[in-house]
mmCIF file of C-alpha atoms in Angstrom:
data_model
loop_
_atom_site.group_PDB
_atom_site.id
_atom_site.type_symbol
_atom_site.label_atom_id
_atom_site.label_comp_id
_atom_site.label_asym_id
_atom_site.label_seq_id
_atom_site.Cartn_x
_atom_site.Cartn_y
_atom_site.Cartn_z
ATOM 1 C CA UNK A 1 -65.305 53.304 -54.529
ATOM 2 C CA UNK A 2 -62.999 56.228 -53.924
ATOM 3 C CA UNK A 3 -60.121 53.799 -53.337
ATOM 4 C CA UNK A 4 -60.755 52.107 -56.722
ATOM 5 C CA UNK A 5 -60.769 55.464 -58.535
ATOM 6 C CA UNK A 6 -57.549 56.434 -56.780
ATOM 7 C CA UNK A 7 -55.881 53.167 -57.889
ATOM 8 C CA UNK A 8 -56.978 53.721 -61.502
ATOM 9 C CA UNK A 9 -55.532 57.232 -61.538
ATOM 10 C CA UNK A 10 -52.269 56.013 -59.983
ATOM 11 C CA UNK A 11 -51.833 53.199 -62.517
ATOM 12 C CA UNK A 12 -52.642 55.568 -65.388
ATOM 13 C CA UNK A 13 -50.062 58.063 -64.116
ATOM 14 C CA UNK A 14 -47.379 55.350 -63.792
ATOM 15 C CA UNK A 15 -48.021 54.072 -67.326
ATOM 16 C CA UNK A 16 -47.891 57.556 -68.848
ATOM 17 C CA UNK A 17 -44.955 58.813 -66.814
ATOM 18 C CA UNK A 18 -42.648 55.787 -66.772
ATOM 19 C CA UNK A 19 -43.625 52.927 -69.045
ATOM 20 C CA UNK A 20 -44.635 55.016 -72.088
ATOM 21 C CA UNK A 21 -41.549 57.200 -71.710
ATOM 22 C CA UNK A 22 -39.364 54.093 -71.495
ATOM 23 C CA UNK A 23 -40.888 52.586 -74.643
ATOM 24 C CA UNK A 24 -40.427 55.877 -76.503
ATOM 25 C CA UNK A 25 -36.783 56.088 -75.448
ATOM 26 C CA UNK A 26 -36.209 52.488 -76.510
ATOM 27 C CA UNK A 27 -37.711 53.098 -79.968
ATOM 28 C CA UNK A 28 -35.612 56.207 -80.500
ATOM 29 C CA UNK A 29 -32.487 54.401 -79.308
ATOM 30 C CA UNK A 30 -33.048 51.418 -81.609
ATOM 31 C CA UNK A 31 -33.719 53.647 -84.586
ATOM 32 C CA UNK A 32 -30.596 55.686 -83.887
ATOM 33 C CA UNK A 33 -28.488 52.545 -83.532
ATOM 34 C CA UNK A 34 -29.611 51.014 -86.817
ATOM 35 C CA UNK A 35 -29.123 54.234 -88.761
ATOM 36 C CA UNK A 36 -25.739 55.021 -87.227
ATOM 37 C CA UNK A 37 -24.459 51.440 -87.612
ATOM 38 C CA UNK A 38 -25.522 51.327 -91.257
ATOM 39 C CA UNK A 39 -23.783 54.639 -91.974
ATOM 40 C CA UNK A 40 -20.604 53.513 -90.191
ATOM 41 C CA UNK A 41 -20.463 50.301 -92.202
ATOM 42 C CA UNK A 42 -21.162 51.971 -95.526
ATOM 43 C CA UNK A 43 -18.602 54.741 -94.996
ATOM 44 C CA UNK A 44 -15.893 52.339 -93.793
ATOM 45 C CA UNK A 45 -16.368 49.863 -96.651
ATOM 46 C CA UNK A 46 -16.235 52.699 -99.174
ATOM 47 C CA UNK A 47 -12.852 53.740 -97.761
ATOM 48 C CA UNK A 48 -11.231 50.345 -97.110
ATOM 49 C CA UNK A 49 -12.520 48.477 -100.180
ATOM 50 C CA UNK A 50 -12.856 51.335 -102.647
ATOM 51 C CA UNK A 51 -10.981 49.392 -105.371
ATOM 52 C CA UNK A 52 -13.948 47.024 -105.667
ATOM 53 C CA UNK A 53 -16.539 49.774 -106.180
ATOM 54 C CA UNK A 54 -15.311 51.276 -109.433
ATOM 55 C CA UNK A 55 -18.703 52.558 -110.639
ATOM 56 C CA UNK A 56 -19.630 54.876 -107.804
ATOM 57 C CA UNK A 57 -21.094 52.515 -105.219
ATOM 58 C CA UNK A 58 -21.404 49.596 -107.654
ATOM 59 C CA UNK A 59 -18.888 46.938 -108.617
ATOM 60 C CA UNK A 60 -19.957 46.959 -112.276
ATOM 61 C CA UNK A 61 -21.914 49.060 -114.739
ATOM 62 C CA UNK A 62 -25.699 48.696 -114.611
ATOM 63 C CA UNK A 63 -27.615 49.917 -117.714
ATOM 64 C CA UNK A 64 -30.627 50.369 -115.421
ATOM 65 C CA UNK A 65 -29.309 51.451 -111.996
ATOM 66 C CA UNK A 66 -30.817 49.345 -109.163
ATOM 67 C CA UNK A 67 -32.749 50.862 -106.264
ATOM 68 C CA UNK A 68 -29.954 49.934 -103.869
ATOM 69 C CA UNK A 69 -26.310 49.971 -104.966
ATOM 70 C CA UNK A 70 -23.943 47.036 -104.397
ATOM 71 C CA UNK A 71 -22.362 48.889 -101.474
ATOM 72 C CA UNK A 72 -25.777 49.545 -99.907
ATOM 73 C CA UNK A 73 -26.832 45.892 -100.282
ATOM 74 C CA UNK A 74 -23.657 44.653 -98.565
ATOM 75 C CA UNK A 75 -23.810 47.364 -95.857
ATOM 76 C CA UNK A 76 -27.450 46.630 -95.065
ATOM 77 C CA UNK A 77 -26.817 42.877 -94.852
ATOM 78 C CA UNK A 78 -23.836 43.383 -92.526
ATOM 79 C CA UNK A 79 -25.889 45.857 -90.479
ATOM 80 C CA UNK A 80 -28.630 43.263 -89.925
ATOM 81 C CA UNK A 81 -26.050 40.742 -88.688
ATOM 82 C CA UNK A 82 -24.400 43.363 -86.474
ATOM 83 C CA UNK A 83 -27.734 44.178 -84.811
ATOM 84 C CA UNK A 84 -28.481 40.439 -84.421
ATOM 85 C CA UNK A 85 -31.481 40.458 -86.755
ATOM 86 C CA UNK A 86 -31.171 36.898 -88.056
ATOM 87 C CA UNK A 87 -34.521 36.830 -89.875
ATOM 88 C CA UNK A 88 -34.503 38.583 -93.246
ATOM 89 C CA UNK A 89 -38.299 38.701 -93.214
ATOM 90 C CA UNK A 90 -38.253 40.540 -89.880
ATOM 91 C CA UNK A 91 -35.573 42.968 -91.122
ATOM 92 C CA UNK A 92 -37.631 43.859 -94.181
ATOM 93 C CA UNK A 93 -40.782 44.376 -92.115
ATOM 94 C CA UNK A 94 -38.904 46.715 -89.730
ATOM 95 C CA UNK A 95 -37.376 48.723 -92.558
ATOM 96 C CA UNK A 96 -40.767 49.288 -94.178
ATOM 97 C CA UNK A 97 -42.556 50.153 -90.946
ATOM 98 C CA UNK A 98 -39.966 52.053 -88.864
ATOM 99 C CA UNK A 99 -37.433 53.414 -91.366
ATOM 100 C CA UNK A 100 -39.492 54.597 -94.316
ATOM 101 C CA UNK A 101 -37.729 57.954 -94.483
ATOM 102 C CA UNK A 102 -34.286 56.367 -94.607
ATOM 103 C CA UNK A 103 -34.970 53.577 -97.122
ATOM 104 C CA UNK A 104 -37.405 55.144 -99.568
ATOM 105 C CA UNK A 105 -36.404 52.959 -102.539
ATOM 106 C CA UNK A 106 -36.410 49.445 -101.105
ATOM 107 C CA UNK A 107 -36.463 46.641 -103.688
ATOM 108 C CA UNK A 108 -38.547 43.517 -103.208
ATOM 109 C CA UNK A 109 -37.152 41.206 -100.536
ATOM 110 C CA UNK A 110 -36.666 38.400 -103.071
ATOM 111 C CA UNK A 111 -34.606 40.720 -105.261
ATOM 112 C CA UNK A 112 -32.553 41.806 -102.250
ATOM 113 C CA UNK A 113 -31.914 38.179 -101.300
ATOM 114 C CA UNK A 114 -30.850 37.310 -104.857
ATOM 115 C CA UNK A 115 -28.392 40.205 -105.025
ATOM 116 C CA UNK A 116 -26.929 39.232 -101.649
ATOM 117 C CA UNK A 117 -26.034 35.841 -103.121
ATOM 118 C CA UNK A 118 -24.624 37.369 -106.314
ATOM 119 C CA UNK A 119 -22.472 39.788 -104.299
ATOM 120 C CA UNK A 120 -21.152 37.157 -101.862
ATOM 121 C CA UNK A 121 -17.786 36.836 -103.643
ATOM 122 C CA UNK A 122 -17.397 40.622 -103.672
ATOM 123 C CA UNK A 123 -18.227 40.573 -99.971
ATOM 124 C CA UNK A 124 -15.397 38.125 -99.248
ATOM 125 C CA UNK A 125 -12.953 40.362 -101.121
ATOM 126 C CA UNK A 126 -14.048 43.237 -98.883
ATOM 127 C CA UNK A 127 -13.612 40.937 -95.870
ATOM 128 C CA UNK A 128 -10.051 40.122 -96.950
ATOM 129 C CA UNK A 129 -9.313 43.858 -97.229
ATOM 130 C CA UNK A 130 -10.626 44.465 -93.709
ATOM 131 C CA UNK A 131 -8.747 41.466 -92.293
ATOM 132 C CA UNK A 132 -5.458 42.571 -93.876
ATOM 133 C CA UNK A 133 -5.477 45.647 -91.613
ATOM 134 C CA UNK A 134 -6.142 43.592 -88.465
ATOM 135 C CA UNK A 135 -3.874 40.566 -89.024
ATOM 136 C CA UNK A 136 -0.516 40.567 -87.264
ATOM 137 C CA UNK A 137 1.989 39.076 -89.767
ATOM 138 C CA UNK A 138 3.899 37.432 -86.906
ATOM 139 C CA UNK A 139 0.854 35.518 -85.634
ATOM 140 C CA UNK A 140 0.581 31.762 -86.079
ATOM 141 C CA UNK A 141 -2.485 30.377 -87.834
ATOM 142 C CA UNK A 142 -5.008 27.966 -86.313
ATOM 143 C CA UNK A 143 -7.285 25.512 -88.129
ATOM 144 C CA UNK A 144 -10.386 23.760 -86.774
ATOM 145 C CA UNK A 145 -13.945 22.834 -87.728
ATOM 146 C CA UNK A 146 -17.406 22.979 -86.195
ATOM 147 C CA UNK A 147 -20.678 21.175 -87.042
ATOM 148 C CA UNK A 148 -23.653 23.185 -88.342
ATOM 149 C CA UNK A 149 -26.940 21.212 -88.407
ATOM 150 C CA UNK A 150 -29.609 21.892 -91.024
ATOM 151 C CA UNK A 151 -32.312 19.664 -89.496
ATOM 152 C CA UNK A 152 -32.865 17.201 -86.665
ATOM 153 C CA UNK A 153 -31.800 13.592 -87.094
ATOM 154 C CA UNK A 154 -35.378 12.458 -86.512
ATOM 155 C CA UNK A 155 -36.385 14.352 -89.689
ATOM 156 C CA UNK A 156 -33.613 12.838 -91.792
ATOM 157 C CA UNK A 157 -35.964 11.051 -94.221
ATOM 158 C CA UNK A 158 -38.504 13.870 -94.625
ATOM 159 C CA UNK A 159 -36.408 17.064 -94.630
ATOM 160 C CA UNK A 160 -35.210 18.323 -98.043
ATOM 161 C CA UNK A 161 -33.376 21.389 -96.706
ATOM 162 C CA UNK A 162 -30.017 21.620 -98.503
ATOM 163 C CA UNK A 163 -30.474 18.018 -99.716
ATOM 164 C CA UNK A 164 -31.717 18.328 -103.297
ATOM 165 C CA UNK A 165 -29.069 17.437 -105.909
ATOM 166 C CA UNK A 166 -30.776 19.539 -108.598
ATOM 167 C CA UNK A 167 -30.321 22.740 -106.538
ATOM 168 C CA UNK A 168 -27.545 22.173 -104.000
ATOM 169 C CA UNK A 169 -23.871 22.156 -104.969
ATOM 170 C CA UNK A 170 -22.948 20.414 -101.700
ATOM 171 C CA UNK A 171 -25.496 18.047 -100.195
ATOM 172 C CA UNK A 172 -26.005 18.049 -96.423
ATOM 173 C CA UNK A 173 -25.558 14.565 -94.984
ATOM 174 C CA UNK A 174 -25.179 12.723 -91.675
ATOM 175 C CA UNK A 175 -22.030 13.152 -89.633
ATOM 176 C CA UNK A 176 -20.857 12.381 -86.120
ATOM 177 C CA UNK A 177 -19.675 14.977 -83.634
ATOM 178 C CA UNK A 178 -18.491 14.070 -80.172
ATOM 179 C CA UNK A 179 -19.200 17.505 -78.700
ATOM 180 C CA UNK A 180 -22.819 17.379 -79.887
ATOM 181 C CA UNK A 181 -23.100 13.917 -78.415
ATOM 182 C CA UNK A 182 -23.940 11.943 -81.520
ATOM 183 C CA UNK A 183 -25.019 12.243 -85.140
ATOM 184 C CA UNK A 184 -26.422 15.302 -86.901
ATOM 185 C CA UNK A 185 -27.641 16.270 -90.379
ATOM 186 C CA UNK A 186 -25.894 19.217 -91.988
ATOM 187 C CA UNK A 187 -22.485 20.608 -92.857
ATOM 188 C CA UNK A 188 -19.021 20.987 -91.404
ATOM 189 C CA UNK A 189 -17.606 24.515 -91.266
ATOM 190 C CA UNK A 190 -13.794 24.640 -91.521
ATOM 191 C CA UNK A 191 -12.055 27.836 -90.481
ATOM 192 C CA UNK A 192 -8.499 29.195 -90.418
ATOM 193 C CA UNK A 193 -7.835 32.178 -88.158
ATOM 194 C CA UNK A 194 -4.821 33.888 -86.663
ATOM 195 C CA UNK A 195 -3.999 33.273 -83.016
ATOM 196 C CA UNK A 196 -5.720 36.631 -82.388
ATOM 197 C CA UNK A 197 -8.954 35.265 -83.855
ATOM 198 C CA UNK A 198 -8.954 37.109 -87.202
ATOM 199 C CA UNK A 199 -10.408 35.375 -90.267
ATOM 200 C CA UNK A 200 -7.940 34.029 -92.853
ATOM 201 C CA UNK A 201 -9.749 31.320 -94.853
ATOM 202 C CA UNK A 202 -12.802 29.038 -94.676
ATOM 203 C CA UNK A 203 -14.376 25.971 -96.274
ATOM 204 C CA UNK A 204 -17.814 24.311 -96.131
ATOM 205 C CA UNK A 205 -18.082 20.539 -96.590
ATOM 206 C CA UNK A 206 -20.560 17.746 -95.946
ATOM 207 C CA UNK A 207 -20.903 16.635 -92.334
ATOM 208 C CA UNK A 208 -19.314 13.264 -93.073
ATOM 209 C CA UNK A 209 -16.117 14.810 -94.484
ATOM 210 C CA UNK A 210 -12.901 14.352 -92.494
ATOM 211 C CA UNK A 211 -11.264 17.451 -91.031
ATOM 212 C CA UNK A 212 -8.038 16.935 -92.999
ATOM 213 C CA UNK A 213 -9.780 17.600 -96.344
ATOM 214 C CA UNK A 214 -9.136 21.337 -95.944
ATOM 215 C CA UNK A 215 -5.373 20.763 -95.855
ATOM 216 C CA UNK A 216 -5.551 18.527 -98.929
ATOM 217 C CA UNK A 217 -7.323 21.276 -100.885
ATOM 218 C CA UNK A 218 -4.710 23.932 -100.088
ATOM 219 C CA UNK A 219 -2.656 24.645 -103.227
ATOM 220 C CA UNK A 220 0.435 26.586 -104.191
ATOM 221 C CA UNK A 221 -1.777 29.490 -105.300
ATOM 222 C CA UNK A 222 -2.866 30.115 -101.673
ATOM 223 C CA UNK A 223 -0.128 32.645 -101.083
ATOM 224 C CA UNK A 224 -1.803 34.106 -97.990
ATOM 225 C CA UNK A 225 -0.621 30.954 -96.152
ATOM 226 C CA UNK A 226 3.009 31.122 -97.283
ATOM 227 C CA UNK A 227 5.739 31.013 -94.608
ATOM 228 C CA UNK A 228 3.204 30.536 -91.818
ATOM 229 C CA UNK A 229 2.897 28.122 -88.901
ATOM 230 C CA UNK A 230 -0.442 26.308 -88.828
ATOM 231 C CA UNK A 231 -1.640 24.830 -85.521
ATOM 232 C CA UNK A 232 -4.310 22.131 -85.390
ATOM 233 C CA UNK A 233 -5.565 19.173 -83.395
ATOM 234 C CA UNK A 234 -4.801 15.484 -83.964
ATOM 235 C CA UNK A 235 -7.442 15.239 -86.688
ATOM 236 C CA UNK A 236 -4.993 16.932 -89.077
ATOM 237 C CA UNK A 237 -2.123 14.449 -88.678
ATOM 238 C CA UNK A 238 -0.777 13.397 -92.086
ATOM 239 C CA UNK A 239 2.892 13.167 -92.960
ATOM 240 C CA UNK A 240 2.417 13.288 -96.745
ATOM 241 C CA UNK A 241 0.218 16.407 -96.552
ATOM 242 C CA UNK A 242 2.602 18.018 -94.098
ATOM 243 C CA UNK A 243 5.577 17.534 -96.433
ATOM 244 C CA UNK A 244 3.643 18.759 -99.485
ATOM 245 C CA UNK A 245 2.515 21.950 -97.757
ATOM 246 C CA UNK A 246 6.032 22.692 -96.615
ATOM 247 C CA UNK A 247 7.510 22.111 -100.105
ATOM 248 C CA UNK A 248 4.887 24.222 -101.917
ATOM 249 C CA UNK A 249 4.195 27.037 -99.448
ATOM 250 C CA UNK A 250 6.785 26.696 -96.677
ATOM 251 C CA UNK A 251 3.745 26.136 -94.471
ATOM 252 C CA UNK A 252 4.789 24.501 -91.196
ATOM 253 C CA UNK A 253 1.996 22.225 -89.941
ATOM 254 C CA UNK A 254 2.376 21.915 -86.153
ATOM 255 C CA UNK A 255 0.144 19.111 -84.816
ATOM 256 C CA UNK A 256 0.339 17.357 -81.402
ATOM 257 C CA UNK A 257 1.577 13.769 -81.490
ATOM 258 C CA UNK A 258 -0.543 10.781 -80.604
ATOM 259 C CA UNK A 259 0.632 9.018 -77.465
ATOM 260 C CA UNK A 260 1.165 5.728 -79.288
ATOM 261 C CA UNK A 261 3.462 7.281 -81.910
ATOM 262 C CA UNK A 262 7.060 6.054 -81.861
ATOM 263 C CA UNK A 263 8.520 9.551 -82.091
ATOM 264 C CA UNK A 264 6.116 11.018 -79.488
ATOM 265 C CA UNK A 265 6.985 14.476 -78.186
ATOM 266 C CA UNK A 266 5.102 16.488 -75.593
ATOM 267 C CA UNK A 267 3.140 19.391 -77.066
ATOM 268 C CA UNK A 268 4.086 22.818 -75.717
ATOM 269 C CA UNK A 269 1.558 24.414 -73.348
ATOM 270 C CA UNK A 270 1.940 27.769 -75.126
ATOM 271 C CA UNK A 271 0.726 26.197 -78.377
ATOM 272 C CA UNK A 272 -2.265 24.645 -76.602
ATOM 273 C CA UNK A 273 -3.219 28.094 -75.320
ATOM 274 C CA UNK A 274 -2.936 29.579 -78.811
ATOM 275 C CA UNK A 275 -5.108 26.818 -80.259
ATOM 276 C CA UNK A 276 -7.896 27.616 -77.780
ATOM 277 C CA UNK A 277 -8.417 31.039 -79.387
ATOM 278 C CA UNK A 278 -10.295 29.490 -82.319
ATOM 279 C CA UNK A 279 -12.713 27.905 -79.833
ATOM 280 C CA UNK A 280 -13.478 31.422 -78.618
ATOM 281 C CA UNK A 281 -14.178 32.442 -82.218
ATOM 282 C CA UNK A 282 -16.605 29.530 -82.640
ATOM 283 C CA UNK A 283 -18.336 30.442 -79.369
ATOM 284 C CA UNK A 284 -18.779 34.041 -80.530
ATOM 285 C CA UNK A 285 -20.155 32.907 -83.887
ATOM 286 C CA UNK A 286 -22.708 30.735 -82.067
ATOM 287 C CA UNK A 287 -23.701 33.252 -79.390
ATOM 288 C CA UNK A 288 -23.423 36.612 -81.139
ATOM 289 C CA UNK A 289 -24.178 35.626 -84.730
ATOM 290 C CA UNK A 290 -26.410 32.542 -84.238
ATOM 291 C CA UNK A 291 -24.421 30.637 -86.834
ATOM 292 C CA UNK A 292 -26.153 27.349 -85.992
ATOM 293 C CA UNK A 293 -29.662 28.738 -86.483
ATOM 294 C CA UNK A 294 -30.273 27.727 -90.069
ATOM 295 C CA UNK A 295 -33.104 29.306 -92.103
ATOM 296 C CA UNK A 296 -31.804 28.368 -95.553
ATOM 297 C CA UNK A 297 -33.439 25.715 -97.713
ATOM 298 C CA UNK A 298 -30.682 25.612 -100.338
ATOM 299 C CA UNK A 299 -26.916 25.403 -100.130
ATOM 300 C CA UNK A 300 -26.283 28.762 -101.820
ATOM 301 C CA UNK A 301 -28.439 30.492 -99.213
ATOM 302 C CA UNK A 302 -26.668 28.623 -96.409
ATOM 303 C CA UNK A 303 -23.259 29.583 -97.812
ATOM 304 C CA UNK A 304 -24.274 33.232 -98.196
ATOM 305 C CA UNK A 305 -25.430 33.370 -94.557
ATOM 306 C CA UNK A 306 -22.036 32.138 -93.372
ATOM 307 C CA UNK A 307 -20.171 34.593 -95.586
ATOM 308 C CA UNK A 308 -22.051 37.566 -94.142
ATOM 309 C CA UNK A 309 -21.561 36.390 -90.558
ATOM 310 C CA UNK A 310 -17.796 36.051 -91.067
ATOM 311 C CA UNK A 311 -17.712 39.446 -92.797
ATOM 312 C CA UNK A 312 -19.619 41.090 -89.932
ATOM 313 C CA UNK A 313 -17.299 39.670 -87.287
ATOM 314 C CA UNK A 314 -14.246 40.812 -89.272
ATOM 315 C CA UNK A 315 -15.773 44.270 -89.710
ATOM 316 C CA UNK A 316 -16.349 44.555 -85.957
ATOM 317 C CA UNK A 317 -12.741 43.561 -85.297
ATOM 318 C CA UNK A 318 -11.554 46.240 -87.726
ATOM 319 C CA UNK A 319 -13.865 48.787 -86.115
ATOM 320 C CA UNK A 320 -12.447 48.007 -82.664
ATOM 321 C CA UNK A 321 -8.903 48.294 -84.017
ATOM 322 C CA UNK A 322 -9.345 51.782 -85.456
ATOM 323 C CA UNK A 323 -11.117 52.920 -82.275
ATOM 324 C CA UNK A 324 -8.420 51.626 -79.932
ATOM 325 C CA UNK A 325 -10.455 48.790 -78.403
ATOM 326 C CA UNK A 326 -9.722 45.093 -77.938
ATOM 327 C CA UNK A 327 -10.430 43.549 -81.348
ATOM 328 C CA UNK A 328 -12.269 40.509 -79.999
ATOM 329 C CA UNK A 329 -14.759 42.345 -77.779
ATOM 330 C CA UNK A 330 -17.179 42.498 -80.683
ATOM 331 C CA UNK A 331 -20.609 42.070 -79.065
ATOM 332 C CA UNK A 332 -20.919 45.777 -78.246
ATOM 333 C CA UNK A 333 -18.426 47.082 -80.795
ATOM 334 C CA UNK A 334 -20.792 49.794 -82.100
ATOM 335 C CA UNK A 335 -21.876 51.017 -78.665
ATOM 336 C CA UNK A 336 -21.406 54.752 -78.271
#
């Protein structure tokens, strides 16, 4: 009996002295991280992209000022991605339960979600401003695409996610991807980055769309691609497109030859190494930002999710740059 009482006292002491203290420290640490990260993002965006917030912290005049300004909406959305909170429902629950003193005037979650979509174009302008400070003008550009499923193939006939013509601007369809090992239902995410992995441009298409469509949509107005070298894989081979891009933008499309081509030339190893950097970017987007975990039911929501993930990665790269760190070590960019 005495031994049982002694065990109970020992367990109680361990829980109070170690486990409860650990949980308390963890809660304080998480709260401090979220608050400090949010403040860092808000302050930095206000400095770097101040030309877009001409009405205080808003991009336009509101007759009835909203509970959260445009800057606060964008900062909070980027903060949730930076802390790897992929569920908006979970974010809102945490803000209301753990951060009442910080966010005293929270709008309804539906209203927040709607304003995120409305502000997505403003967000990409802010992203371009951040990227302009990180991009090395001497870097070559790299183009590639990755598949993003919206549902399993077995649910092709039943699932309506991103597949309703009355709501979705681009309809998710079936496409084949060799890396995934077969067919999938969803979209294809096209991305152009520098050889250092910094965002330059992006495009979302149906899964069945060929990779080369991005090059065909590039126009003379895309001056951010002028006088650049663009590296890609064999999926982007096209002599007519290559000549047009060079005539309009002086854009040099450097693609490896197929072995059965008459004018075959061996592709330089240095270019192969540069091209691999975009694979690292895709891996980070999958691991750190869960880009393939889709919660959207409509295309506009899906598009907005991708915009904020790209913006968050670019922000982390900018943050590393100004703090003297390697720009692509973004997973713990905000660590003290």
